Tab-separated table of C-alpha atoms in Angstrom:
chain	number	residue	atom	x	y	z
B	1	UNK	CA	1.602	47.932	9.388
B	2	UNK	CA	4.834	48.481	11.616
B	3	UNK	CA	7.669	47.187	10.403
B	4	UNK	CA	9.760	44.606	12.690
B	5	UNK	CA	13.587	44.126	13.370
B	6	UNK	CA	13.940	40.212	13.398
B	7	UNK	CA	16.751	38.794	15.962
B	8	UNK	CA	17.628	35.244	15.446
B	9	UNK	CA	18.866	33.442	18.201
B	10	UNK	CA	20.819	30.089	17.536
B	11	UNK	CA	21.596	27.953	20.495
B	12	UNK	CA	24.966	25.650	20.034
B	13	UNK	CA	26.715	22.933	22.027
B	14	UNK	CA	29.389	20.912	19.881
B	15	UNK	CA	26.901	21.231	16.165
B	16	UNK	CA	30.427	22.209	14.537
B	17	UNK	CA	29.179	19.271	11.683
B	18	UNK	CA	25.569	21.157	11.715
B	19	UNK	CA	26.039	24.922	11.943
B	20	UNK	CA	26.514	25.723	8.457
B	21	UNK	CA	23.271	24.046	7.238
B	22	UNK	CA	21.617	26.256	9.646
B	23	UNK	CA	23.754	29.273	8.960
B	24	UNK	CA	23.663	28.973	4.598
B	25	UNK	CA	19.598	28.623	5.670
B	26	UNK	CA	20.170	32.210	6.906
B	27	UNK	CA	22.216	33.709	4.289
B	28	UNK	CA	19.601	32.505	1.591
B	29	UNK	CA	16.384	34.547	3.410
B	30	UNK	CA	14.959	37.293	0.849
B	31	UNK	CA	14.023	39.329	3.666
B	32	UNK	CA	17.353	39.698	6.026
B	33	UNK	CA	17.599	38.715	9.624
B	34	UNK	CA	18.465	42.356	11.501
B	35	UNK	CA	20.403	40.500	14.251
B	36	UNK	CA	21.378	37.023	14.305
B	37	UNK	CA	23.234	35.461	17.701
B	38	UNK	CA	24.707	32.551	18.179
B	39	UNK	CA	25.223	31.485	21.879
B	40	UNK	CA	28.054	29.064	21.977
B	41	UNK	CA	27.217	26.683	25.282
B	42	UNK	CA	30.653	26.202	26.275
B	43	UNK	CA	31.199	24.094	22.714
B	44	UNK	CA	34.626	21.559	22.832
B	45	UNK	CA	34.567	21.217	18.992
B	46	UNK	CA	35.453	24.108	16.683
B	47	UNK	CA	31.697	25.291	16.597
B	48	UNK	CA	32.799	29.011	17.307
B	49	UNK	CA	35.433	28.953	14.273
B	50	UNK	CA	32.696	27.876	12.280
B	51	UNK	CA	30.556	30.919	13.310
B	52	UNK	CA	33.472	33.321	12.828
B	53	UNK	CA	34.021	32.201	9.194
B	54	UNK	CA	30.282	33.120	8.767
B	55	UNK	CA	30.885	36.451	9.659
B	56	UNK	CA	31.685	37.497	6.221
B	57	UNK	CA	28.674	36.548	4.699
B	58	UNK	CA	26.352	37.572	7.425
B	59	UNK	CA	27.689	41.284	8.596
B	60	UNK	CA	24.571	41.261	11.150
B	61	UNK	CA	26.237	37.867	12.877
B	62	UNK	CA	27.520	38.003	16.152
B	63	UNK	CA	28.654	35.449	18.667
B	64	UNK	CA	28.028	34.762	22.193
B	65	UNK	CA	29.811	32.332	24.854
B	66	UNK	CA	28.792	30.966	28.001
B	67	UNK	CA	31.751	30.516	30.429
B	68	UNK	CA	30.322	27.146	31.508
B	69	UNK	CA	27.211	24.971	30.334
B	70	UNK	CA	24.168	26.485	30.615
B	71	UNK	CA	21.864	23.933	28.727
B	72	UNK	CA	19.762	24.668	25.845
B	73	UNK	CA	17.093	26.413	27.679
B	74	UNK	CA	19.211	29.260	29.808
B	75	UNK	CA	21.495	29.391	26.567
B	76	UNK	CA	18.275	30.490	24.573
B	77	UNK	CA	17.075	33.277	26.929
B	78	UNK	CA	20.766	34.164	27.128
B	79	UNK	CA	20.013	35.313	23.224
B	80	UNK	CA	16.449	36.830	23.946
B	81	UNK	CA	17.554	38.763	26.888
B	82	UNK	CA	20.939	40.195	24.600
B	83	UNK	CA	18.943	40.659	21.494
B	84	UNK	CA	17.370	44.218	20.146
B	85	UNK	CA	15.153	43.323	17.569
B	86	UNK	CA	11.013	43.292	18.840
B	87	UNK	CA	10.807	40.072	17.029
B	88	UNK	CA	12.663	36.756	17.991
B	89	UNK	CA	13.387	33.969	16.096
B	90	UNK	CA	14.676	30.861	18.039
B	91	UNK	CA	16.573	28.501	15.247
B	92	UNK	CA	18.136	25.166	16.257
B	93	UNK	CA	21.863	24.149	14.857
B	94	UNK	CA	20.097	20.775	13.406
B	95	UNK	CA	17.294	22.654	11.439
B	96	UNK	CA	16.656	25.100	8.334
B	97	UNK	CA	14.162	27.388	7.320
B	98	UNK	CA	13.380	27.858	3.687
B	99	UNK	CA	14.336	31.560	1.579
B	100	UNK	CA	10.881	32.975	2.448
B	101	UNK	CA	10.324	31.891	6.124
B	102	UNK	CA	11.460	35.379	7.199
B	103	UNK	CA	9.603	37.169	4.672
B	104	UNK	CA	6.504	35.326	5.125
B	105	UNK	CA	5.928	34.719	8.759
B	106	UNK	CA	7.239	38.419	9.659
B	107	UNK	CA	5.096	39.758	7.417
B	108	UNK	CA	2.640	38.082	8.913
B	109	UNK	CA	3.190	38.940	12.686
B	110	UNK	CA	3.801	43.032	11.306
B	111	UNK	CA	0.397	42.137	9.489
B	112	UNK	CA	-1.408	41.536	12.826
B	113	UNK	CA	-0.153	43.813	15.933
B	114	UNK	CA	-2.203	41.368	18.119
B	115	UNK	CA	-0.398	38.022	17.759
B	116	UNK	CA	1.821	37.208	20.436
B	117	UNK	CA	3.060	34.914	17.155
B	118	UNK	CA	3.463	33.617	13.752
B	119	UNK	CA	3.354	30.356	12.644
B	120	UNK	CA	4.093	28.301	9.752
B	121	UNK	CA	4.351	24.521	8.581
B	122	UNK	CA	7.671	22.533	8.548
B	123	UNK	CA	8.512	19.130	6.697
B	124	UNK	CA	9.806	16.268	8.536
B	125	UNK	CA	13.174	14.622	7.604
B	126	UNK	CA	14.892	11.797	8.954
B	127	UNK	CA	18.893	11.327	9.412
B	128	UNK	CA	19.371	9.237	5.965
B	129	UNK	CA	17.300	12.024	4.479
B	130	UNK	CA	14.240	10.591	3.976
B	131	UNK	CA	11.039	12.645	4.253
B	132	UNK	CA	8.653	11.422	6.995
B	133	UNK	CA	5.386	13.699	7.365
B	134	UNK	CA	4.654	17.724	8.210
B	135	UNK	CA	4.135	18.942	11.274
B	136	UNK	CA	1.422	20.422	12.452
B	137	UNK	CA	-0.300	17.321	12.221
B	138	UNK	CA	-3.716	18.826	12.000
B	139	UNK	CA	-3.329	22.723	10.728
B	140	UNK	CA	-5.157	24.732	12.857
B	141	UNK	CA	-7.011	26.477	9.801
B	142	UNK	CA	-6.672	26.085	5.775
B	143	UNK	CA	-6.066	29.830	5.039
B	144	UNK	CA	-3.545	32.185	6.369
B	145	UNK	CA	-4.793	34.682	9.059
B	146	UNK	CA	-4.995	35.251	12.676
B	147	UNK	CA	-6.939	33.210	15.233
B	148	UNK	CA	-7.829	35.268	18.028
B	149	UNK	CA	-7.845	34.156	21.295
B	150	UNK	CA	-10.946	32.794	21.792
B	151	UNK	CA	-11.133	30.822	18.981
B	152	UNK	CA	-7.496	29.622	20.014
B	153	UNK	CA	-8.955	28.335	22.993
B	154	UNK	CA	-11.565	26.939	20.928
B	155	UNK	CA	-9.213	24.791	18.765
B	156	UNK	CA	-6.952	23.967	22.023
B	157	UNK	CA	-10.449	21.716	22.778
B	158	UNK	CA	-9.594	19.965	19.773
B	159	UNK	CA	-6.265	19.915	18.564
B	160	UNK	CA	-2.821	20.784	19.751
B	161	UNK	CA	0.683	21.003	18.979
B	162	UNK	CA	0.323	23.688	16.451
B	163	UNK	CA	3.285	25.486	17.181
B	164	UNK	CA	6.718	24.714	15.977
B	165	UNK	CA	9.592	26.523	16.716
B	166	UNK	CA	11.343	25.873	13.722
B	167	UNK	CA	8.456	27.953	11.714
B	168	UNK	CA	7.516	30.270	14.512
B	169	UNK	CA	8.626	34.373	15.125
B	170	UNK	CA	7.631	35.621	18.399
B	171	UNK	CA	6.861	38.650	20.007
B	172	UNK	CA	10.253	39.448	22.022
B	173	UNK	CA	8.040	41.660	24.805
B	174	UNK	CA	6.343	39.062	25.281
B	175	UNK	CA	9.119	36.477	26.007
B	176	UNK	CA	10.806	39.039	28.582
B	177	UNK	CA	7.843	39.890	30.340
B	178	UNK	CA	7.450	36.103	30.807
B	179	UNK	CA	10.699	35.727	32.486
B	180	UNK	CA	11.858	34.103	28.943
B	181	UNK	CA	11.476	30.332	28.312
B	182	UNK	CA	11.194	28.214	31.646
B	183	UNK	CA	13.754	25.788	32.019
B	184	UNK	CA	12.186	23.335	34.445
B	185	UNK	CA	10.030	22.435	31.711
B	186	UNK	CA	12.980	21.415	29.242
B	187	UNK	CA	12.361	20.623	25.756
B	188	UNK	CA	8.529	21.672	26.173
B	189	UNK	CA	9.052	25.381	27.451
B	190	UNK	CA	8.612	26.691	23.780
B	191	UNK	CA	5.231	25.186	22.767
B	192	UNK	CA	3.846	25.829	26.336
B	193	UNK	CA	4.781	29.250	25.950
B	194	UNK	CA	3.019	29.301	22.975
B	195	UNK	CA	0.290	27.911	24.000
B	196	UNK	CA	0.185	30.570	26.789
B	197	UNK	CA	0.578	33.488	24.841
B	198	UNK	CA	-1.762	32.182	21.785
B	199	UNK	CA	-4.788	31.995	24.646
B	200	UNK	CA	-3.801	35.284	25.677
B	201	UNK	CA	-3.210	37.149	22.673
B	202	UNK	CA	-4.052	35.228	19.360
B	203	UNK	CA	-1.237	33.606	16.913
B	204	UNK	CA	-0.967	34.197	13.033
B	205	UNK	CA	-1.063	31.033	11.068
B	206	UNK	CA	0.529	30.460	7.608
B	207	UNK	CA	-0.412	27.089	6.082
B	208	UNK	CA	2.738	26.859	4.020
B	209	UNK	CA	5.818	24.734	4.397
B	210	UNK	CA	8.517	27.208	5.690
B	211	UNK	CA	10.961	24.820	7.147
B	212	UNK	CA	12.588	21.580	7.877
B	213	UNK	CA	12.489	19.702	11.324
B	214	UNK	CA	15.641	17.649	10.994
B	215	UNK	CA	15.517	14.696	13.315
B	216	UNK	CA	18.282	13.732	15.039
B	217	UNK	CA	17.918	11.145	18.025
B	218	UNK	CA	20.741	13.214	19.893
B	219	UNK	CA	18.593	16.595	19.406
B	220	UNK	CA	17.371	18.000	22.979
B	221	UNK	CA	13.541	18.340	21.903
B	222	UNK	CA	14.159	14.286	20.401
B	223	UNK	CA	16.335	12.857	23.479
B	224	UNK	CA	14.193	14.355	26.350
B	225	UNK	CA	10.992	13.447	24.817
B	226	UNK	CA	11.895	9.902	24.826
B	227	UNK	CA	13.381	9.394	27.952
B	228	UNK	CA	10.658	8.211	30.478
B	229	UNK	CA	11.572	9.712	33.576
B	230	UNK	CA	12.218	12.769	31.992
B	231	UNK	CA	8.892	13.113	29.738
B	232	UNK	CA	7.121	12.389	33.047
B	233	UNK	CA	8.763	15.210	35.114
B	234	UNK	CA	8.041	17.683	32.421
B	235	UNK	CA	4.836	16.615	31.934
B	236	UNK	CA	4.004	16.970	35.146
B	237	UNK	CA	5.731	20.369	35.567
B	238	UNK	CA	3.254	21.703	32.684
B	239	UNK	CA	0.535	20.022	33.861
B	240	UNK	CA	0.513	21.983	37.219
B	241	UNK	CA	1.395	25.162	35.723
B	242	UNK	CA	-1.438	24.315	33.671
B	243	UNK	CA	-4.373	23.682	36.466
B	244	UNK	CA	-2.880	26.526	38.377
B	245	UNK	CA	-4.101	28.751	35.488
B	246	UNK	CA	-7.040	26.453	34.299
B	247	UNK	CA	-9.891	29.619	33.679
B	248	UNK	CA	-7.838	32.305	33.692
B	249	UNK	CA	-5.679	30.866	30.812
B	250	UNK	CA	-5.938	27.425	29.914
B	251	UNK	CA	-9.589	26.382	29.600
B	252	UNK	CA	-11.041	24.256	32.133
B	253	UNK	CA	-9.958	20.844	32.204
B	254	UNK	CA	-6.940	20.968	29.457
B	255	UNK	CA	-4.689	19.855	32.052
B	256	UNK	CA	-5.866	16.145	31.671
B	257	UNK	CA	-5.840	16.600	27.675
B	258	UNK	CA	-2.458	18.409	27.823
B	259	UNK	CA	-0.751	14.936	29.351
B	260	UNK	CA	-2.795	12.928	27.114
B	261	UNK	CA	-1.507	14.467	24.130
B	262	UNK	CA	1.973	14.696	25.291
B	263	UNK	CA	2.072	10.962	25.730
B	264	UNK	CA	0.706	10.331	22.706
B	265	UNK	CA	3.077	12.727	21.031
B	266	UNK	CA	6.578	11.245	22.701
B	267	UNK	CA	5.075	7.820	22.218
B	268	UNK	CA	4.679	8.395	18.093
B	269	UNK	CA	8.414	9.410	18.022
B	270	UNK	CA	9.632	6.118	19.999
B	271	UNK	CA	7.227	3.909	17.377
B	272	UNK	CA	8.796	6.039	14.459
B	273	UNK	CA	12.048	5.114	15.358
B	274	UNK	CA	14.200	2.731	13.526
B	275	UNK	CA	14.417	0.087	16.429
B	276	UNK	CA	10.856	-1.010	17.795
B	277	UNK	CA	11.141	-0.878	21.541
B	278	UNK	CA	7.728	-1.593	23.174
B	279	UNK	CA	8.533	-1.395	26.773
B	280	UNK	CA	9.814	2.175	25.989
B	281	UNK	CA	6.583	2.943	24.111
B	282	UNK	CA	4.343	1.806	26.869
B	283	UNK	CA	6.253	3.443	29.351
B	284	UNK	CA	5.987	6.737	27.066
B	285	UNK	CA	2.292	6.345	26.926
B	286	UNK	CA	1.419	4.948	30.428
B	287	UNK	CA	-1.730	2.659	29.562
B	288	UNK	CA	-1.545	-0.301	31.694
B	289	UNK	CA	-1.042	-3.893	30.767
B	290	UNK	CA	-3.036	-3.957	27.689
B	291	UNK	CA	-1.314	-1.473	26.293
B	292	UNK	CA	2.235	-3.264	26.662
B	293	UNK	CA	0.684	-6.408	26.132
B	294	UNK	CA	-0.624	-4.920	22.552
B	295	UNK	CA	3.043	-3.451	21.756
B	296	UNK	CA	4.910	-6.473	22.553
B	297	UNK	CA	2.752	-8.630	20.534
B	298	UNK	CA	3.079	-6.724	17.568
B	299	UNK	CA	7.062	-6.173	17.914
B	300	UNK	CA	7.164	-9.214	15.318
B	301	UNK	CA	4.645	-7.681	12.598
B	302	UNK	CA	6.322	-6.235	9.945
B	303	UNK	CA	7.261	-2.357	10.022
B	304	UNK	CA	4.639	-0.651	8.181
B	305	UNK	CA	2.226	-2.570	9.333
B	306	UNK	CA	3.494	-2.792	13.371
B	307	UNK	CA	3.618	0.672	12.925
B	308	UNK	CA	-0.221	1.530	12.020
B	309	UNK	CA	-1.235	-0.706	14.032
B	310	UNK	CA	0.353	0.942	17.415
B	311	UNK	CA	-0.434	4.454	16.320
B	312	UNK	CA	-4.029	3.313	15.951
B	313	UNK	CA	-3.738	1.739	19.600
B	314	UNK	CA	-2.316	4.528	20.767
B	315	UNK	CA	-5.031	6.984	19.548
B	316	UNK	CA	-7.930	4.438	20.804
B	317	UNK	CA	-6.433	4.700	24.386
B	318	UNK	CA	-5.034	8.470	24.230
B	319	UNK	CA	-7.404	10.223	21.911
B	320	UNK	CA	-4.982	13.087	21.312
B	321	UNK	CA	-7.095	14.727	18.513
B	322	UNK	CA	-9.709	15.683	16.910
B	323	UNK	CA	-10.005	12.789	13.651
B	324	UNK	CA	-12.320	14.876	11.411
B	325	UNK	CA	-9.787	17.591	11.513
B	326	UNK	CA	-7.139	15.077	10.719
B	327	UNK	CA	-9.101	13.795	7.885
B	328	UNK	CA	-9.471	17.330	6.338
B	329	UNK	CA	-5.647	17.997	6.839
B	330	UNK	CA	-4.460	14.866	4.943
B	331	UNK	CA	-7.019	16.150	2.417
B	332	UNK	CA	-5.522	19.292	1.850
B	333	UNK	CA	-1.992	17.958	2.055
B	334	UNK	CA	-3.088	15.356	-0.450
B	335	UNK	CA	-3.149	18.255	-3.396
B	336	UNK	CA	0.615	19.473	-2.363
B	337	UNK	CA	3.380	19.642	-4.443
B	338	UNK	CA	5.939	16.803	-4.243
B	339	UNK	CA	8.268	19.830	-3.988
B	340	UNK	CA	6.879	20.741	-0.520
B	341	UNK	CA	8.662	17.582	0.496
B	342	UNK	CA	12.166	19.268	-0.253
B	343	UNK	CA	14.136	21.379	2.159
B	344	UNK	CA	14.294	24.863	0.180
């Protein structure tokens, strides 16, 4: 089993307020990052004093600035293009990982030579603090290992969204030979890359909770994800990258199921949020009339209940997933400890 030099790579654009969550999440890993970059995007707050205090505690810690504003995606292969280690880690200023992440899903990448990936779970938590869920919704299998491709493209029938890249390591190689992340596809160039590589070369999977998905309805993955005309163009930039390589890479007819899902996913976050808004919802999901005649008539209901019942909607018209598989996941996650719910 080859050992791996990890690089981290930490996006920033004015996350003076968040960096040292992210950064004390780094100091605490019992396996060390070898590299860890932080590409400032042109910051106006005191985000690169904040980095340079850090210095002291992390010696491997260096900082890079764009001249001008990049965005989030150019910033990012910025890092992965400047970074020396074989393995990449792509962190986000509003998001931790627990002590073990590196430990745990490194070892498991060095552990398989195959995986284009490693992947673990991460807990959901909301701006007051309060925990909302784990993501992957459905966990792609119950023990850890590596899926090889075939079988990825197997659960891709099913399931999706397994992928997050608050819990994931890649293979750097990989990323470079792909040109790095593509930016027309904004806030979805990570998981289809993952997808992508996981059909071509396998992923490792570690059902553990690793790390915390902080949301924040500024975030770029949050903001662009429910914003209609921007879900739609990046949904349809994936989907034609996706029929363009539909046999080859993406099984046959995943393009349809890739939109599907990606509705339904951006439409859960706009029902999750704190203000029901259900002519943003159905113009998330893009089901007709019923659909927003269904959301507006249960914008009275009260929350828990207007919220079940438009996620059930949702998944009649959408069928994102595969329910037995969510059944056995909730299962599983039923035995967890309460801890699991608690950013490490």
């Amino acid at each position: 089993m080859k050992a791996l030099r990890l690089s981290v790579i930490l996006p920033n654009r004015n996350h003076a307020m968040l960096l040292p969550r992210a950064l004390d999440a780094l100091c605490r890993q019992t396996r060390q990052a070898d590299e860890i970059i932080v590409v400032d995007d042109n910051s106006t707050d005191t985000s690169r004093d904040v980095v340079k205090n850090f210095m002291a505690k992390l010696p491997q810690l260096r900082l890079l600035e764009n001249a001008q504003q990049l965005g989030t995606v150019l910033t990012l292969n910025r890092g992965i293009k400047e970074a020396a280690g074989e393995a990449i880690y792509c962190g986000a200023s509003d998001d931790a990982i627990d002590p073990d992440f590196i430990s745990t899903v490194l070892a498991a990448l060095e552990a398989h030579p195959a995986a284009a990936l490693a992947c673990a779970e991460a807990r959901l938590i909301s701006e007051s603090g309060t925990f909302l869920g784990y993501r992957p919704i459905i966990l792609p299998q119950y023990r850890p290992g590596y899926v090889p491709p075939a079988a990825a493209a197997q659960l891709l029938a099913r399931l999706d969204h397994w992928v997050l890249s608050v819990v994931t390591i890649y293979r750097r190689d990989l990323l470079l030979r792909a040109g790095g992340f593509d930016p027309t596809l904004g806030s979805l160039c990570d998981s289809f890359f993952a997808r992508a590589a996981a059909l071509e070369h396998g992923f490792a999977f570690v059902p553990k909770v690793l790390g915390t998905w902080n949301i924040q309805d500024d975030s770029f993955s949050r903001s662009s994800s429910t914003d209609v005309t921007v879900l739609s163009r990046m949904i349809q930039q994936g989907q034609q990258r996706i029929e363009a390589a539909e046999g080859r890479i993406f099984p046959a007819g995943y393009g349809d199921i890739f939109v599907r899902r990606m509705r339904f996913a951006s439409a859960r976050l706009a029902v999750s949020a704190s203000s029901f808004d259900p002519a943003l919802i159905a113009g998330l999901a893009q089901q007709g009339k019923a659909t927003s005649w269904v959301l507006h008539t249960i914008a009275a209901w009260p929350r828990p209940l207007r919220k079940i019942a438009a996620l059930g909607w949702l998944t009649l018209c959408l069928r994102p997933m595969s329910l037995p598989r969510l059944l056995g996941t909730v299962i599983v996650r039923s035995r967890r400890s309460p801890a699991d719910r608690v950013p490490g």
